[in-house]
Coordinates of C-alpha atoms in Angstrom, one line a residue:
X1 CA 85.3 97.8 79.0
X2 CA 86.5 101.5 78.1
X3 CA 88.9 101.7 80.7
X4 CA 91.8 101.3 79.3
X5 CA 95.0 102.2 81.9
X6 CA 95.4 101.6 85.9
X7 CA 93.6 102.1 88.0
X8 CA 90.2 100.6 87.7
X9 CA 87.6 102.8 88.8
X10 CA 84.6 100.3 90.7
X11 CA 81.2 101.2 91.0
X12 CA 80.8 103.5 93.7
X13 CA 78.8 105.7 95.7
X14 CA 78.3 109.3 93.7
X15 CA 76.3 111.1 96.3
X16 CA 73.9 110.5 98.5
X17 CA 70.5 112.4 100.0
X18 CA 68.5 111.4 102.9
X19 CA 65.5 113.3 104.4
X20 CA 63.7 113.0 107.9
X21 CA 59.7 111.5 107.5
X22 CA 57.9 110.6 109.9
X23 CA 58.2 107.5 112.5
X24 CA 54.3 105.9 110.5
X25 CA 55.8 106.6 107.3
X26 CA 54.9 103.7 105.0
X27 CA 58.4 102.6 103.8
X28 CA 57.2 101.7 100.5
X29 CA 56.3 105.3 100.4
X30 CA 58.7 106.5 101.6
X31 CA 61.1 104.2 98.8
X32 CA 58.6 104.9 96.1
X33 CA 59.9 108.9 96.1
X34 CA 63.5 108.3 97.3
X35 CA 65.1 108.7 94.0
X36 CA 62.7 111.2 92.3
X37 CA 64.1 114.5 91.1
X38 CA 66.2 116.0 87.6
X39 CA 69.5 114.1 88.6
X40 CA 67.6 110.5 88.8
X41 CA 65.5 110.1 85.3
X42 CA 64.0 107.2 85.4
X43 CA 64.1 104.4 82.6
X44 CA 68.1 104.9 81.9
X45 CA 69.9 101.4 80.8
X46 CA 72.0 100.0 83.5
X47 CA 75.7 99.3 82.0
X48 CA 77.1 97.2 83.1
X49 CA 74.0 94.8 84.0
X50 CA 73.7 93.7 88.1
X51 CA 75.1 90.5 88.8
X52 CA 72.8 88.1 87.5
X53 CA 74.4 84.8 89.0
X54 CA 77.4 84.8 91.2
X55 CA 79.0 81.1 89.9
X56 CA 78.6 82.5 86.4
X57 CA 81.9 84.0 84.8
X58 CA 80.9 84.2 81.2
X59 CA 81.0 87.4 79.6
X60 CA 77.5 88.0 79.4
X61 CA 77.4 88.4 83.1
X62 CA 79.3 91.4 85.2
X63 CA 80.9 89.9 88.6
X64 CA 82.9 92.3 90.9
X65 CA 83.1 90.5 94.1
X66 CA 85.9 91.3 96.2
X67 CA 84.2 89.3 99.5
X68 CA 86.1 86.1 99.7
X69 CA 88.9 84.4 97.8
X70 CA 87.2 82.6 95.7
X71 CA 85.1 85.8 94.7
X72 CA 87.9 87.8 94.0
X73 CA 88.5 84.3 91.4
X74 CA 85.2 84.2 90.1
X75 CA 85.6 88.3 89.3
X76 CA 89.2 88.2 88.0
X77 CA 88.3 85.6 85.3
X78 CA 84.8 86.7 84.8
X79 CA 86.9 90.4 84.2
X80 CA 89.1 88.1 81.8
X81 CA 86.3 86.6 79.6
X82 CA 84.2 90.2 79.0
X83 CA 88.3 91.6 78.2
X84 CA 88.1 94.0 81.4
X85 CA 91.9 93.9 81.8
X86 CA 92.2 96.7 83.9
X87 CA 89.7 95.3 85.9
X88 CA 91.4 92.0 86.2
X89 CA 94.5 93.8 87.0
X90 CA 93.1 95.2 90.2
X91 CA 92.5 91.9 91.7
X92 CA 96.2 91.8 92.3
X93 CA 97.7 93.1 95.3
X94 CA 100.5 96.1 94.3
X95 CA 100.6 95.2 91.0
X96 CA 102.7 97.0 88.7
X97 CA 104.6 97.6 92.2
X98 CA 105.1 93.6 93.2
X99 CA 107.5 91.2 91.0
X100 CA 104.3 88.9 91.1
X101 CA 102.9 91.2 89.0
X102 CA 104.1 92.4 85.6
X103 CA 103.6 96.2 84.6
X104 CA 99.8 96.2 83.0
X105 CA 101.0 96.1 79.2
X106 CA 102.3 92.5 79.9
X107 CA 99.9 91.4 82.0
X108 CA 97.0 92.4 79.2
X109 CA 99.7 90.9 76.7
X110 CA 99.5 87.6 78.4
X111 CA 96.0 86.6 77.8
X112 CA 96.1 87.9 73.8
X113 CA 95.0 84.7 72.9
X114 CA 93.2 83.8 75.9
X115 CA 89.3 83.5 74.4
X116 CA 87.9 81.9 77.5
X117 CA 88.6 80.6 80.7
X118 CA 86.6 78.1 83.1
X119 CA 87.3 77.5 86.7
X120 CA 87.1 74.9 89.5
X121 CA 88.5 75.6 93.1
X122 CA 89.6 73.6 95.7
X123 CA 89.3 73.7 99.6
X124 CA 90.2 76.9 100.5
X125 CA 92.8 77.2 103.7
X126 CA 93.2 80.7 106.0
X127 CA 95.9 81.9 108.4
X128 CA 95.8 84.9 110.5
X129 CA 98.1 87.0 112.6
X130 CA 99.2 90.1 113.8
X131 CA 95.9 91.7 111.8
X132 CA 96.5 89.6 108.5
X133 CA 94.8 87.3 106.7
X134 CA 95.7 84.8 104.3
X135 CA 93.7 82.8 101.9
X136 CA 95.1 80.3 99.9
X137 CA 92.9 78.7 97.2
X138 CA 93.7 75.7 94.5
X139 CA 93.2 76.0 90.9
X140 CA 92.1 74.4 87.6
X141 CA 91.6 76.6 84.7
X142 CA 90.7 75.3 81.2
X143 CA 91.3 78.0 78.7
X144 CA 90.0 78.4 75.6
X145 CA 92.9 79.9 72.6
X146 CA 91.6 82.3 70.5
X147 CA 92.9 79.6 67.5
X148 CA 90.6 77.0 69.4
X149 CA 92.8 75.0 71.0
X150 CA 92.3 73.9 74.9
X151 CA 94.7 74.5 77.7
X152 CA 94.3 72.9 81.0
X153 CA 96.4 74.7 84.1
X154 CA 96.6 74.0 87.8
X155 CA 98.3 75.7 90.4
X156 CA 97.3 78.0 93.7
X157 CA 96.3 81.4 93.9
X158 CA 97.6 82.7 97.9
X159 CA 95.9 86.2 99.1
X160 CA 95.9 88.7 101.3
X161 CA 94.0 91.6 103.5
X162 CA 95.0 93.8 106.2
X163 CA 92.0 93.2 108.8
X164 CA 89.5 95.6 107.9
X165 CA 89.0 96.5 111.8
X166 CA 92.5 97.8 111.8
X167 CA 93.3 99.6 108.8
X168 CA 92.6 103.3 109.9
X169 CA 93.8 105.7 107.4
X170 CA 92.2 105.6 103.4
X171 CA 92.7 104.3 100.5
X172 CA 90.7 100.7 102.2
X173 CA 92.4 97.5 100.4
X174 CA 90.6 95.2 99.8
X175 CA 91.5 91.4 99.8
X176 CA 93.6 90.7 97.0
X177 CA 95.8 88.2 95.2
X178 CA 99.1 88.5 96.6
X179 CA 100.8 85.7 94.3
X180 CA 100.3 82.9 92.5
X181 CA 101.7 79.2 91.2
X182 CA 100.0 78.1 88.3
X183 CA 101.1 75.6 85.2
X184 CA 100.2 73.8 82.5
X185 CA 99.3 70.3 82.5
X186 CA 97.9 67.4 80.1
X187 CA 94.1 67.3 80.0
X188 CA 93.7 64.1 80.9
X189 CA 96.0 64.3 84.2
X190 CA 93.8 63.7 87.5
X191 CA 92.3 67.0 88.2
X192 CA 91.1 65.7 91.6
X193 CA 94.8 65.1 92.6
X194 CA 96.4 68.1 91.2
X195 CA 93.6 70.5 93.3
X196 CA 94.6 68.3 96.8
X197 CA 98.3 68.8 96.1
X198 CA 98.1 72.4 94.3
X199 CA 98.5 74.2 97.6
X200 CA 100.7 71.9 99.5
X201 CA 98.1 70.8 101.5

């Protein structure tokens, strides 16, 4: 929540220590000592909290899912409702850099009076090729205003990832939404038909 400009930092590895024992070491044991030592007190508070439910996007719970398209949803609006706007931002491949993306001012802009957002997605259909993947994933969001009115939107969310097997040199990217379709439409349209058309499919 306190970072406030590009790029989002993610939880990551800080360092890591890992000592021989013996073959008919219990591992419990073994696990039980693992972490003891001045740099690892015990009892500190874990911010933010482990993910507590992966369908859950509220802002009481903390989802940074980058695994599959419709995780990288799930953590984009789930980064939307707890305010994490930088963290939304990285969801998106290049942005700042792509004219899908507007520079992060704007983007954060955009949702000013965006108090909540719910989500349902549709079948999700893949393409691959020369070491690419694409995703593309159907959409219905209900937002909530901050004034308490409801908005309903539909659209497609397409994405993208260089095969992991291939990409040899760091930084790794990781799947990411490489553009999106979305528009408003009357709550009482057919959600069922808008999520089978959404994508073209």
């Amino acid at each position: 929540a306190i970072q406030g400009v590009p790029p989002f930092v993610p939880l990551s590895l800080e360092k890591g220590v890992a000592k021989v024992v013996a073959d008919k070491t219990e591992a419990t044991n073994a696990l039980s000592n693992a972490c003891s030592g001045p740099d690892t007190p015990p009892g500190n508070p874990i911010i933010p909290a482990p993910t507590t439910n992966p369908n859950d996007i509220s802002r009481n719970n903390y989802l940074d899912d980058r695994s599959g398209p419709v995780e990288v949803l799930y953590s984009l609006f789930n980064a939307i409702n707890r305010k994490e706007y930088v963290r939304a931002y990285s969801y998106w491949e290049n942005a700042g850099t792509s004219s899908q993306v507007p520079p992060f001012d704007q983007f954060q802009q955009g949702y000013a009076n965006t108090e909540s957002v719910e989500i349902t997605t549709g079948k999700v259909n893949s393409d691959a090729g020369a070491g690419q993947i694409y995703y593309s994933v159907p959409v219905i969001l209900k937002a909530q205003t901050t004034g308490g009115a409801s908005q309903t939107f539909a659209g497609c969310y397409r994405f993208h990832l260089a095969n992991p097997g291939i990409q040899a040199q760091p930084p790794f990217l990781p799947l990411a939404i490489q553009s999106a379709n979305v528009k408003q439409v009357a709550s009482s349209a057919d959600l069922t038909s808008l999520l089978d058309q959404a994508c073209g499919s």
